[in-house]
XYZ file of N, CA, C and O in Angstrom:
824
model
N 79.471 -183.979 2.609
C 80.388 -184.265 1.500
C 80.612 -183.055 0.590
O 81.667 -182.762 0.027
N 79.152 -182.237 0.526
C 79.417 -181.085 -0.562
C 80.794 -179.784 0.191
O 81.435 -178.952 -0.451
N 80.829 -179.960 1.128
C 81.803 -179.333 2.414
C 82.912 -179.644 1.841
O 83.596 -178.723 1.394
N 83.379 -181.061 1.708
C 84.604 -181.960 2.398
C 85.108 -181.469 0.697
O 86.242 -181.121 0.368
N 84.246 -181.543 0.065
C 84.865 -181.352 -1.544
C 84.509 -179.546 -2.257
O 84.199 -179.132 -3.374
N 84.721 -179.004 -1.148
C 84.898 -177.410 -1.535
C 84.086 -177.388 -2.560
O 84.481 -176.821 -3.579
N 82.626 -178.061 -2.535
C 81.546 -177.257 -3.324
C 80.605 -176.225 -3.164
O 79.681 -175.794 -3.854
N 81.198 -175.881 -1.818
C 79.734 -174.800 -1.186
C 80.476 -173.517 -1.551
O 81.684 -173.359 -1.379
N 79.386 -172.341 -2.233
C 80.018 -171.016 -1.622
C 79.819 -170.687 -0.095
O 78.984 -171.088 0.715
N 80.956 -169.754 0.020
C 81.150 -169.877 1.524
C 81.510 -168.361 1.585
O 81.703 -167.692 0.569
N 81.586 -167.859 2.888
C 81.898 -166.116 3.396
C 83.122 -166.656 4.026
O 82.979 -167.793 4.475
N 84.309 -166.111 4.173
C 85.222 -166.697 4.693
C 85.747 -165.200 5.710
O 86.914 -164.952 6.012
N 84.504 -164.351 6.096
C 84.879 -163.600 7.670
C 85.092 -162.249 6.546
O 84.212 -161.400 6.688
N 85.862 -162.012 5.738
C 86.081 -161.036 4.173
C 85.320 -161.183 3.231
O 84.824 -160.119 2.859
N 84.983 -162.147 2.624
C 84.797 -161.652 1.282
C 83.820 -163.091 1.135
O 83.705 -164.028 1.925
N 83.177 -162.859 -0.204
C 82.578 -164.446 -0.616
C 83.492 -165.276 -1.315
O 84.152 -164.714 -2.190
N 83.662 -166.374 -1.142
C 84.232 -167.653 -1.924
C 82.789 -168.083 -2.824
O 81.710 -168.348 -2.294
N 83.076 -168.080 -4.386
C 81.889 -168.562 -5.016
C 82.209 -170.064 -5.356
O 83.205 -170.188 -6.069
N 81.527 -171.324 -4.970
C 81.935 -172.593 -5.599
C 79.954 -172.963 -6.166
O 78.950 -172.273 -5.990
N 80.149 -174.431 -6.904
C 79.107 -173.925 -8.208
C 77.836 -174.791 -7.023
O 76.782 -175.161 -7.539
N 78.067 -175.053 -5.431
C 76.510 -174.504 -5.253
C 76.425 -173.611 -4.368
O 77.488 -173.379 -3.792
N 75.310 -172.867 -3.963
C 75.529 -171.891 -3.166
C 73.746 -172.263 -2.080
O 72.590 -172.211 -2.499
N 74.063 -172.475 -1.202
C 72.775 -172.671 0.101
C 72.198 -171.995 0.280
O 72.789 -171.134 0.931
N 71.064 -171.709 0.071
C 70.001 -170.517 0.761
C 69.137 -171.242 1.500
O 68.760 -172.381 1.222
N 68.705 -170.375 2.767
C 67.684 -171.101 3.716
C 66.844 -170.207 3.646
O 67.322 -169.122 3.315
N 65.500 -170.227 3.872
C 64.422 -169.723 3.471
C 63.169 -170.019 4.552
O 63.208 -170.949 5.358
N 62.269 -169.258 4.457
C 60.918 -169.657 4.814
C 61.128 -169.407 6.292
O 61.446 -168.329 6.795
N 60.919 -170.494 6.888
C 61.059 -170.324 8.412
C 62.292 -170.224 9.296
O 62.236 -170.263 10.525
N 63.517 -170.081 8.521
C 64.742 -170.051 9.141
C 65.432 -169.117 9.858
O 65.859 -168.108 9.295
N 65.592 -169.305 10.973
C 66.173 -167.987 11.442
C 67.614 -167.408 11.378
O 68.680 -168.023 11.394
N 67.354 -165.903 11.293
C 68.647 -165.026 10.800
C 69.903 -165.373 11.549
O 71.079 -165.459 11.196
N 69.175 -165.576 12.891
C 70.476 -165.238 13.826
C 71.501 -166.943 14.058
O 72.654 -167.007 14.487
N 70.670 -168.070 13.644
C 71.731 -168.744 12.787
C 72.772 -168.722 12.282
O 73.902 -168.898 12.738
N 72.219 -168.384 10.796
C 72.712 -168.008 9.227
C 74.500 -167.051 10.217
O 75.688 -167.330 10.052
N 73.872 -165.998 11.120
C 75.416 -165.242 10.864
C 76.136 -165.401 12.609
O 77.016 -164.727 13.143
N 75.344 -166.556 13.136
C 76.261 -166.291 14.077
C 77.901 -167.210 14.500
O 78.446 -167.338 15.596
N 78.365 -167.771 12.986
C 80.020 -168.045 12.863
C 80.015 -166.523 12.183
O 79.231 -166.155 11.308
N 80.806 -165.924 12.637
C 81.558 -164.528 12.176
C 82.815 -164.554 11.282
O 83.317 -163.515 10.852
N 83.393 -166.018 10.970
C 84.378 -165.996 10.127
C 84.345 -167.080 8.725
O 85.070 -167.165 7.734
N 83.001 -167.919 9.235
C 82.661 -168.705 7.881
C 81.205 -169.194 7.892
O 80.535 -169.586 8.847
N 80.934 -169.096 6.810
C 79.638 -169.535 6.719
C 79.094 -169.962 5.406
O 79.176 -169.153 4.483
N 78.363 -171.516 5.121
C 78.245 -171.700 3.614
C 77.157 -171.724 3.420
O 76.729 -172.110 2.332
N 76.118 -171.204 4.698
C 74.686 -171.073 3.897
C 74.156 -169.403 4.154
O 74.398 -168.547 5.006
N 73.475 -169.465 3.161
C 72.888 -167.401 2.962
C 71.421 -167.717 3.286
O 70.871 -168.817 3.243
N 70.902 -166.528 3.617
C 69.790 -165.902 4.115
C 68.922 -165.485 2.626
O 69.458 -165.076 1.596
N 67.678 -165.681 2.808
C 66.685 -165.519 1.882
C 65.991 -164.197 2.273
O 64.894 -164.429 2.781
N 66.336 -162.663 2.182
C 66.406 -161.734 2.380
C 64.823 -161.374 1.823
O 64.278 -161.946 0.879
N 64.101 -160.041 2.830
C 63.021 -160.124 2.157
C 62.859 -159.212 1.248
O 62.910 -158.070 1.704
N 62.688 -159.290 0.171
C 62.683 -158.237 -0.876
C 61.853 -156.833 -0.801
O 61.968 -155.849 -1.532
N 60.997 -157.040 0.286
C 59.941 -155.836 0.327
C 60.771 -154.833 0.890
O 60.892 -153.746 0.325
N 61.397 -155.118 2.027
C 62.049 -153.956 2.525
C 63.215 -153.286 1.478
O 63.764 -152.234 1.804
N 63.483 -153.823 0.470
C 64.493 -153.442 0.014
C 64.179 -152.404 -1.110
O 64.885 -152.211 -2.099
N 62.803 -151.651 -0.750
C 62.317 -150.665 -1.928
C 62.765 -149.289 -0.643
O 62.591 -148.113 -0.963
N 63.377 -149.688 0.870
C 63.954 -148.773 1.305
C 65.252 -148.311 1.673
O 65.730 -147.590 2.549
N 65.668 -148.999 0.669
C 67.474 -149.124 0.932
C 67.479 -148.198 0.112
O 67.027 -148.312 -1.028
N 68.327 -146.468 0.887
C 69.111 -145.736 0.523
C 69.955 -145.666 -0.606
O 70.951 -146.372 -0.763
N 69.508 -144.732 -1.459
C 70.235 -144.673 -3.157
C 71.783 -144.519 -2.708
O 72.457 -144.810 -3.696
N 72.357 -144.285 -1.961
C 73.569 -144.226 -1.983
C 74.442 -144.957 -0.961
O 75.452 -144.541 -0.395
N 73.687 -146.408 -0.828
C 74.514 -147.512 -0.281
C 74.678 -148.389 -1.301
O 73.927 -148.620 -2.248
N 76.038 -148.994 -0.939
C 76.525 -149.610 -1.757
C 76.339 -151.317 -1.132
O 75.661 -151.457 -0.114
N 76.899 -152.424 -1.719
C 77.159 -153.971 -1.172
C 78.615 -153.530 -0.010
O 78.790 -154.043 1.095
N 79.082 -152.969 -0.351
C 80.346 -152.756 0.548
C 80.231 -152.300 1.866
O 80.920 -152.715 2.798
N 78.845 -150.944 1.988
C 78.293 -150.672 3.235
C 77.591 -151.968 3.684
O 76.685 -152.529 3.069
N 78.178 -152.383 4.921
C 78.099 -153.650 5.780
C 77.967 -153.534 7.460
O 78.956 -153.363 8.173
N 76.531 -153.660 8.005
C 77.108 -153.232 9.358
C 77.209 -154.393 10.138
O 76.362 -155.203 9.761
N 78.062 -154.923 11.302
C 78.452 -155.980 12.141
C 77.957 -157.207 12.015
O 76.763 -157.342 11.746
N 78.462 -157.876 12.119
C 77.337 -159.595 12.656
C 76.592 -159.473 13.987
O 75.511 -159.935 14.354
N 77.654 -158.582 14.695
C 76.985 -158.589 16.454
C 75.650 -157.461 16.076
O 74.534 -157.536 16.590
N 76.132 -156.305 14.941
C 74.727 -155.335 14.784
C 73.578 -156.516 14.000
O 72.680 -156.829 14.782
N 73.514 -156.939 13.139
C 72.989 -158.124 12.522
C 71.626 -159.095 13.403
O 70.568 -159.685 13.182
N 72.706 -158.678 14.653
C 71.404 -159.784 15.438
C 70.658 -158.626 16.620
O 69.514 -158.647 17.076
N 71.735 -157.696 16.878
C 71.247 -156.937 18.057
C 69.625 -156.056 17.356
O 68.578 -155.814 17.957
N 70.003 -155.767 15.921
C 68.731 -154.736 15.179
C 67.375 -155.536 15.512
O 66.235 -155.081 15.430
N 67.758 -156.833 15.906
C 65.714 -157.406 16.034
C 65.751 -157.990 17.539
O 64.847 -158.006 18.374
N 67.079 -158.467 17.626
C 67.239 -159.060 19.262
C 66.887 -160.491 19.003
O 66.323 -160.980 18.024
N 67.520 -161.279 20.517
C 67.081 -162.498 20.140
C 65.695 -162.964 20.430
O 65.212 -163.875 19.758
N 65.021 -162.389 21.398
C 63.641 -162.525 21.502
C 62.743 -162.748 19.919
O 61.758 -163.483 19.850
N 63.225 -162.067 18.868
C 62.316 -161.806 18.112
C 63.377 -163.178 16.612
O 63.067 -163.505 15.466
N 64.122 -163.404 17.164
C 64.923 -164.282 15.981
C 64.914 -165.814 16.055
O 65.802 -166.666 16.086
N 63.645 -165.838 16.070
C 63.253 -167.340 16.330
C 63.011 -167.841 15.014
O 63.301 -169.010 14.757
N 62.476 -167.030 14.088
C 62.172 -167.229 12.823
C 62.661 -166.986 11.445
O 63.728 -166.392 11.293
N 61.911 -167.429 10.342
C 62.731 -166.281 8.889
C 61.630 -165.669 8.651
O 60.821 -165.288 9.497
N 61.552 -165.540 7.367
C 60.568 -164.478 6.701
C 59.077 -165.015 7.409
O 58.126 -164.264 7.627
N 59.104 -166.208 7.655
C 57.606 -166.957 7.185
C 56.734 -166.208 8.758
O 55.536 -166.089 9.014
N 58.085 -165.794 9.617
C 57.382 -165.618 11.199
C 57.344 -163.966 11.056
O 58.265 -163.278 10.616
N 55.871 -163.425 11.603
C 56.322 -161.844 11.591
C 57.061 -161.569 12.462
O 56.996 -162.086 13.577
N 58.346 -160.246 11.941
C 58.799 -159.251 12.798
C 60.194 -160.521 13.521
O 61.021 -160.353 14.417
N 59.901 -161.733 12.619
C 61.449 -162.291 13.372
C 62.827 -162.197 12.171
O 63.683 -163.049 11.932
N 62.691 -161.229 11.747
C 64.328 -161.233 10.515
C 64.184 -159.391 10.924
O 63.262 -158.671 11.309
N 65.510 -159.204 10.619
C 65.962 -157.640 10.541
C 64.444 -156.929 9.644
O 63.759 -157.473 8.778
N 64.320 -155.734 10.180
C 63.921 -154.532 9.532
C 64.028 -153.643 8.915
O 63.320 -152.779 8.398
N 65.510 -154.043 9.036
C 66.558 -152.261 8.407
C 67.398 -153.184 7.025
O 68.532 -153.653 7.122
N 66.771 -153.250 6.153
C 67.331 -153.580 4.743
C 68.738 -153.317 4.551
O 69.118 -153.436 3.386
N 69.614 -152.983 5.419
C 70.842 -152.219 5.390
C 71.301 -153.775 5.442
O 71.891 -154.332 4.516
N 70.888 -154.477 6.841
C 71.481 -155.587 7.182
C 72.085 -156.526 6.455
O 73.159 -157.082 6.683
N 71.176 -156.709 5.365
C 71.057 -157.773 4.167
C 72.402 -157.473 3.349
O 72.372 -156.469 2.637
N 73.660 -158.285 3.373
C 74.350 -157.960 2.243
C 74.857 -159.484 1.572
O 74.414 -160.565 1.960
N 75.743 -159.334 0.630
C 76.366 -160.737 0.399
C 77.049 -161.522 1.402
O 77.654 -162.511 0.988
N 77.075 -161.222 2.910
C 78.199 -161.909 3.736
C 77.390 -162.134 4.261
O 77.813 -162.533 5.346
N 75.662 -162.184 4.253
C 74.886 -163.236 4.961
C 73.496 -163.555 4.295
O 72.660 -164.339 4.745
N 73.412 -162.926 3.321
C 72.297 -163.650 1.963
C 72.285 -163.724 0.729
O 72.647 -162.630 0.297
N 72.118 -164.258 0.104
C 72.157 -164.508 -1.338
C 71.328 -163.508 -2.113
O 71.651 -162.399 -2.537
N 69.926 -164.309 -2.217
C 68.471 -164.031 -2.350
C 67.549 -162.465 -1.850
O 67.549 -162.145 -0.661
N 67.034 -161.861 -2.586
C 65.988 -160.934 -1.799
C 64.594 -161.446 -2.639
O 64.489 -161.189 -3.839
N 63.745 -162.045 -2.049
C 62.401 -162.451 -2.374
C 61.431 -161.668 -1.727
O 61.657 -160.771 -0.914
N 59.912 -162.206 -2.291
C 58.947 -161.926 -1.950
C 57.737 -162.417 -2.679
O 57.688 -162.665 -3.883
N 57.050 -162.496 -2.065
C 55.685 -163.086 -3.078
C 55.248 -162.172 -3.511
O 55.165 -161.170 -2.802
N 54.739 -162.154 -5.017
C 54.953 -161.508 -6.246
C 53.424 -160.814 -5.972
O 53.073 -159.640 -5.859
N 52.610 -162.231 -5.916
C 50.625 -162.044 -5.430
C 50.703 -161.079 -4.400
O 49.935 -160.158 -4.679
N 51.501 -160.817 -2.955
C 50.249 -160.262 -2.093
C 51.520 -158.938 -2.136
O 51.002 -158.107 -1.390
N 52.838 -158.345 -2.595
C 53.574 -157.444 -2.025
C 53.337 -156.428 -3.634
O 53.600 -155.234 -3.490
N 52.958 -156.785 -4.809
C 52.964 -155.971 -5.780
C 51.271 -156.015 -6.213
O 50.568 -155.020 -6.033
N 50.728 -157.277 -6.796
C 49.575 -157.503 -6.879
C 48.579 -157.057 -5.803
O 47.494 -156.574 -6.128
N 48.930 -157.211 -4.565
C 47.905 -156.851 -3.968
C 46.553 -158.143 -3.195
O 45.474 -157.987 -2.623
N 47.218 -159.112 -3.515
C 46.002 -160.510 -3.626
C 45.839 -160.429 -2.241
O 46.796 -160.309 -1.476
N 44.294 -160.508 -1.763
C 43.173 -160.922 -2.570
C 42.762 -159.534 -3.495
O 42.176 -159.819 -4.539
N 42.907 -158.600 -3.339
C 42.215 -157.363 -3.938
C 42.125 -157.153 -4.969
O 41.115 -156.678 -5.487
N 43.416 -157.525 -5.697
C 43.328 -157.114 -7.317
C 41.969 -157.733 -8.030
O 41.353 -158.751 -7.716
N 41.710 -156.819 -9.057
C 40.530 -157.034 -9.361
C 40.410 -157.689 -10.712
O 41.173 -157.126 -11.497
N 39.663 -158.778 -11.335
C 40.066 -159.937 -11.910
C 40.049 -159.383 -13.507
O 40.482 -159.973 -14.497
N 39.465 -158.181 -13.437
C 39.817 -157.670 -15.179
C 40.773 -156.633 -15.608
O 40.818 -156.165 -16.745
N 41.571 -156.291 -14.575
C 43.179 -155.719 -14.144
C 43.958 -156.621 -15.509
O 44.149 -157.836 -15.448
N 44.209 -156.068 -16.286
C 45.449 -157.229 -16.891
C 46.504 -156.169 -17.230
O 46.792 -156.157 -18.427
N 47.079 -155.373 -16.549
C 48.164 -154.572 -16.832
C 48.741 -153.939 -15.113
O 48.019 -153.691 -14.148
N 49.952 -153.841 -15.192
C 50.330 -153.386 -13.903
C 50.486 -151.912 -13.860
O 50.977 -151.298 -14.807
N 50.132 -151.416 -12.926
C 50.213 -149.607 -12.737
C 51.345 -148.704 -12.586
O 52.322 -149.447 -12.496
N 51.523 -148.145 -12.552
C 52.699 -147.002 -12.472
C 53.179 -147.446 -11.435
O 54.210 -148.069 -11.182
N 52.263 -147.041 -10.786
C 52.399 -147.405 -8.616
C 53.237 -148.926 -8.847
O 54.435 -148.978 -8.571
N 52.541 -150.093 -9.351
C 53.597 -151.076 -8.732
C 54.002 -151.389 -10.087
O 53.549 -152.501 -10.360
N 54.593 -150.948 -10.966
C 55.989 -150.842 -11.642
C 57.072 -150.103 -10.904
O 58.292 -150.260 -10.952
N 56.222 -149.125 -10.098
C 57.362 -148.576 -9.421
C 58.309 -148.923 -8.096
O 59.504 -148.812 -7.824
N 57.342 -149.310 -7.553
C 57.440 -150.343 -6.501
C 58.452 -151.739 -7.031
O 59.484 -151.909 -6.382
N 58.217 -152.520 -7.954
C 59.292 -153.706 -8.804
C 60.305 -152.678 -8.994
O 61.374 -153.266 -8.829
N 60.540 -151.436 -9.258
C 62.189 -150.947 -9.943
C 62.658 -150.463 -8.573
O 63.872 -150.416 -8.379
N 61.695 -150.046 -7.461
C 62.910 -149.874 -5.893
C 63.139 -150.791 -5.655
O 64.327 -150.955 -5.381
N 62.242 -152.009 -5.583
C 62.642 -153.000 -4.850
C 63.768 -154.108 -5.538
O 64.655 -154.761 -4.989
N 63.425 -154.046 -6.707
C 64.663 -154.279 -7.552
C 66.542 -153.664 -7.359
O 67.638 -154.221 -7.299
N 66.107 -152.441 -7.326
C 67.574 -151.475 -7.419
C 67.561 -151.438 -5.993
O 68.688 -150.972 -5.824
N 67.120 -151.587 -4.897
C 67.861 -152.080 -3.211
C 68.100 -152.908 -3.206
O 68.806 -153.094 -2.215
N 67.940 -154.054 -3.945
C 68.576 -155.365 -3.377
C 69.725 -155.842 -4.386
O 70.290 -156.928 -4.259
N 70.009 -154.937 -5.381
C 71.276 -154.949 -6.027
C 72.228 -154.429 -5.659
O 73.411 -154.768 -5.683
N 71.447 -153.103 -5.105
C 71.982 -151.864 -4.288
C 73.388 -152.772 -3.275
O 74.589 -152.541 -3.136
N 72.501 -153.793 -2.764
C 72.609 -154.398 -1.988
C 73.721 -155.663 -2.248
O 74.325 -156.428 -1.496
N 73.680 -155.526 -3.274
C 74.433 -157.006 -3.830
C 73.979 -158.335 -3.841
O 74.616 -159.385 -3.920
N 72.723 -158.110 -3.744
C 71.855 -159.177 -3.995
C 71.082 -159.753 -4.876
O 70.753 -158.915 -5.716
N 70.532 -161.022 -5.138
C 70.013 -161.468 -6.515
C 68.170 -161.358 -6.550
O 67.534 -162.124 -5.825
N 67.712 -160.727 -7.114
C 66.286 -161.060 -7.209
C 65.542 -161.962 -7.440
O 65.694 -162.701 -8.413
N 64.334 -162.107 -6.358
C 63.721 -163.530 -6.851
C 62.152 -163.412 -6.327
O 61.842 -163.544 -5.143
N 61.298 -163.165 -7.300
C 59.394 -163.075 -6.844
C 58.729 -164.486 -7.176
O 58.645 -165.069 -8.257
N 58.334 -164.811 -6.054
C 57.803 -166.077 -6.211
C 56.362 -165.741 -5.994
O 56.025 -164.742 -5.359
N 55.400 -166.698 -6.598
C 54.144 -166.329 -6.142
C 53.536 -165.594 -7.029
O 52.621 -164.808 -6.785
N 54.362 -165.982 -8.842
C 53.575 -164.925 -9.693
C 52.000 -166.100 -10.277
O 51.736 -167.278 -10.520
N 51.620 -165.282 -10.254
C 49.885 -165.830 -10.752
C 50.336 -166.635 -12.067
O 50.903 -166.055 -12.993
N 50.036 -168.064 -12.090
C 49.914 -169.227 -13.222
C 48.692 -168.958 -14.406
O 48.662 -169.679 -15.404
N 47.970 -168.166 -14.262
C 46.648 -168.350 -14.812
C 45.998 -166.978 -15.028
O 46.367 -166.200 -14.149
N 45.248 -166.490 -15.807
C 45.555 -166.976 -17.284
C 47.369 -166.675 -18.331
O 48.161 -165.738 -18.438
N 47.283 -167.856 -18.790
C 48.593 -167.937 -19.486
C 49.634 -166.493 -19.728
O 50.811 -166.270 -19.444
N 48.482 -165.622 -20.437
C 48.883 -164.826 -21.250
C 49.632 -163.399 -20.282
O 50.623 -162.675 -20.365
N 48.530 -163.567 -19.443
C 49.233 -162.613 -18.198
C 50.120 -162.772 -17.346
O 50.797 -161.917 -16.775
N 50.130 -164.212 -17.218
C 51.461 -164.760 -16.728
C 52.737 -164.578 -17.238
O 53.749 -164.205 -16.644
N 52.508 -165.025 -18.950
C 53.749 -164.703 -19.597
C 53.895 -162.925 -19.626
O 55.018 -162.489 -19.880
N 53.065 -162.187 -19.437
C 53.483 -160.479 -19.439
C 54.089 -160.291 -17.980
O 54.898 -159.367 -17.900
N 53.817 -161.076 -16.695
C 54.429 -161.100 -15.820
C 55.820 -161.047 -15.688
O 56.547 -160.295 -15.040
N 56.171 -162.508 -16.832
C 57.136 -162.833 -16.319
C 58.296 -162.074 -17.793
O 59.493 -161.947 -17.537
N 57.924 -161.777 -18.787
C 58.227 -160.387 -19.700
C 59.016 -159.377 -18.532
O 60.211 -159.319 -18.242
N 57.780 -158.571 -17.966
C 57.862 -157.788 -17.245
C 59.224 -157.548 -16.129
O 59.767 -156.456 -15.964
N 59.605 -158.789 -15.449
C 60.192 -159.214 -14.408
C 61.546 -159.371 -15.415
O 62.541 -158.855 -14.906
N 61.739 -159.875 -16.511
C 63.080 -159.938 -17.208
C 63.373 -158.619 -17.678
O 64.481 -158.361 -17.208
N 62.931 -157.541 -18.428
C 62.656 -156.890 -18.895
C 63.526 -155.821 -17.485
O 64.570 -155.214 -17.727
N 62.912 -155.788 -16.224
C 63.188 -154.932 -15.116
C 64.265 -155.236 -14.134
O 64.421 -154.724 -13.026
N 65.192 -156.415 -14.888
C 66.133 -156.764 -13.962
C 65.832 -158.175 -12.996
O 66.889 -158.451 -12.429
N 65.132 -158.806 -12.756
C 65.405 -159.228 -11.937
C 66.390 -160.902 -12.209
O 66.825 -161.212 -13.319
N 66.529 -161.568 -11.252
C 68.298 -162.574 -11.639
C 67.144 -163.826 -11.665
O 67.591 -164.775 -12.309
N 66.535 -163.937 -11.429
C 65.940 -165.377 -10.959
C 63.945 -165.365 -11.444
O 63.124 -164.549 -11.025
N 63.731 -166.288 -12.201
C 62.405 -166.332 -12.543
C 61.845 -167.744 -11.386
O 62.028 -168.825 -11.946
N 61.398 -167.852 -10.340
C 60.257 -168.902 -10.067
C 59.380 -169.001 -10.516
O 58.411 -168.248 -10.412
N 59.492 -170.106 -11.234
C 58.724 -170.876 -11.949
C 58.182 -172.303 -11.438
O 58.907 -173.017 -10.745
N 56.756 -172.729 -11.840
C 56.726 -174.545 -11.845
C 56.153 -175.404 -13.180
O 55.914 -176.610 -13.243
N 56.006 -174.313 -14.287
C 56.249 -175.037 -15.255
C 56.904 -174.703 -16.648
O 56.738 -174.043 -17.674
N 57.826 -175.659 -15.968
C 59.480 -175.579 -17.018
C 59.479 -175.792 -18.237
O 60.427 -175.528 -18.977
N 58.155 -176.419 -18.671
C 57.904 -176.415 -20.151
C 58.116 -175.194 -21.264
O 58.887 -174.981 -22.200
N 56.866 -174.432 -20.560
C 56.771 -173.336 -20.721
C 57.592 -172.165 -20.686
O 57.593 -171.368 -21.624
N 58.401 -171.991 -19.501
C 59.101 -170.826 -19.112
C 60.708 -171.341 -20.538
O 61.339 -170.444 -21.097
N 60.966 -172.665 -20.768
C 62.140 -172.984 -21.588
C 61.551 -173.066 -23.188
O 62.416 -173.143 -24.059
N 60.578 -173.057 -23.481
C 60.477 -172.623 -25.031
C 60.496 -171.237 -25.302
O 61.009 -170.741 -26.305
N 59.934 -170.618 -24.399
C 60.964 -169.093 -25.024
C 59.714 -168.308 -25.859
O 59.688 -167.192 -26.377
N 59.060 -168.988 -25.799
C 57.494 -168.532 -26.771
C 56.650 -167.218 -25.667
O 55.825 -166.365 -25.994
N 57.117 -167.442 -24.633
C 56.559 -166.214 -23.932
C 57.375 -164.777 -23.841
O 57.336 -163.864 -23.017
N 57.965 -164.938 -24.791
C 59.186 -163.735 -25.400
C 58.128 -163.056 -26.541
O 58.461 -162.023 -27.123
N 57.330 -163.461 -26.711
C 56.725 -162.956 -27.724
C 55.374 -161.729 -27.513
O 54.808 -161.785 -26.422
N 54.991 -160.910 -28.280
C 53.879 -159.799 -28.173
C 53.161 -160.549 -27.651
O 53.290 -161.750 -27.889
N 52.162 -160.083 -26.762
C 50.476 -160.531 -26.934
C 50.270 -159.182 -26.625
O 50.879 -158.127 -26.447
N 49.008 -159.732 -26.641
C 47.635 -158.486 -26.563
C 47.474 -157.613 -25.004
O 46.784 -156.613 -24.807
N 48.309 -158.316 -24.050
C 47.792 -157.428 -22.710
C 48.344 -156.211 -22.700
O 47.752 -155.210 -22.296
N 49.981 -156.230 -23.321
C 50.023 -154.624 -23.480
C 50.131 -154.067 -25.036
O 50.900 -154.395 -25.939
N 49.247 -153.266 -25.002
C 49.242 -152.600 -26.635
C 50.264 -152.037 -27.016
O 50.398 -151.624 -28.167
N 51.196 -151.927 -26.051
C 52.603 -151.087 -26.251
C 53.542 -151.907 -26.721
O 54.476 -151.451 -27.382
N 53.466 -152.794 -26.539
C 54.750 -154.713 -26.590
C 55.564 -154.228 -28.350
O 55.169 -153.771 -29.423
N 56.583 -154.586 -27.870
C 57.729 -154.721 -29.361
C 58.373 -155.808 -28.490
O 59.047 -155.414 -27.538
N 58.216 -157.462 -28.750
C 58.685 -158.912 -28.504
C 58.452 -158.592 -27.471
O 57.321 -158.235 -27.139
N 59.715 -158.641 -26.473
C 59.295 -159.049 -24.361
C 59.958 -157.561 -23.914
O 60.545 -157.469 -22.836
N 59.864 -156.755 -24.544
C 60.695 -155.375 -23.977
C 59.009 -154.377 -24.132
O 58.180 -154.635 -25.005
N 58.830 -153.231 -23.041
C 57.638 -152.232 -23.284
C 58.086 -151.278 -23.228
O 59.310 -151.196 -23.333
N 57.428 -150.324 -23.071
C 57.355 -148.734 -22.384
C 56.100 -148.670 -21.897
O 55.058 -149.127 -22.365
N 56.318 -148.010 -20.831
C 54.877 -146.872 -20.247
C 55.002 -145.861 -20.305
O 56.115 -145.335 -20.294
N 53.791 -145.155 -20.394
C 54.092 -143.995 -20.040
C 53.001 -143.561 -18.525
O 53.106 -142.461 -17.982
């Protein structure tokens, strides 16, 4: 029905059609699905955000290579899966644009944090993976894509809310969250104590 009443965004073979919902498939879904209608399609790909700290400073959303390149870069042997299966979605971050994903994710715990390793009296993030959040950030815009880290640590509060500071603060389009209480009073806009540097939800490092 959401079809029959032109609510889906859709790729129409050119360009995106935006209508107010838009489908992402995720987790275990495979790529070679998602793009193999070449002239329409109303659901997007949940792109993985890690690779996208290697997308080339000087590609744009407009650099786009084939639907037929799309599937040939992993083959079908290996496109059984989505993110959730190793080594079954593209490798080459190039692939990923708006005419077959929405989304560039990643879990927040094991691709920046480091989990299990990080060490439990860590309450500030390092140069190294601040730096790591601003490539992987600026390739998947690069890219024309929306950011989204799931998998940020709930506990303790306070580091959570510098998390998720952090993550607004650096661009990214989309906060996952699971408690909406919290993330909608707006109270985690405010200083705390984890960084001594804090003026409200904006920092500096040096």
């Amino acid at each position: 029905p959401f079809r029959d009443q032109n609510y889906l965004t859709y790729w129409n073979g050119s360009s995106v059609v935006e209508g107010p919902i838009t489908v992402v498939v995720t987790g275990n879904a495979p790529f070679h699905k998602v793009v193999e209608n070449q002239s329409y399609r109303d659901m997007f790909y949940d792109a993985p955000l890690d690779l996208m700290a290697k997308v080339p400073s000087d590609i744009s959303p407009q650099h786009r290579v084939s639907d037929e390149q799309d599937i040939s870069t992993f083959g079908e042997a290996n496109a059984q899966g989505g993110q959730g299966h190793s080594a079954s979605a593209p490798t080459d971050p190039v692939v990923y644009s708006p005419a077959n994903s929405y989304y560039a994710s990643v879990s927040f715990k094991r691709t920046i944090l480091g989990f299990p390793t990080l060490a439990p009296w860590r309450n500030k993030l390092s140069k190294a993976q601040m730096d790591l959040i601003r490539k992987q950030i600026a390739g998947a815009h690069a890219r024309g894509l929306k950011v989204r880290y799931w998998s940020v640590p709930e506990w303790p509060r306070g580091l959570r809310n510098y998390f998720w500071r952090v993550l607004v603060k650096e661009g990214v389009d989309y906060l996952n969250i699971d408690d909406l209480k919290a993330a909608t009073t707006e109270t985690w806009l405010g200083g705390r104590r984890w960084e001594a540097k804090e003026r409200g939800w904006w920092f500096t490092w040096t």
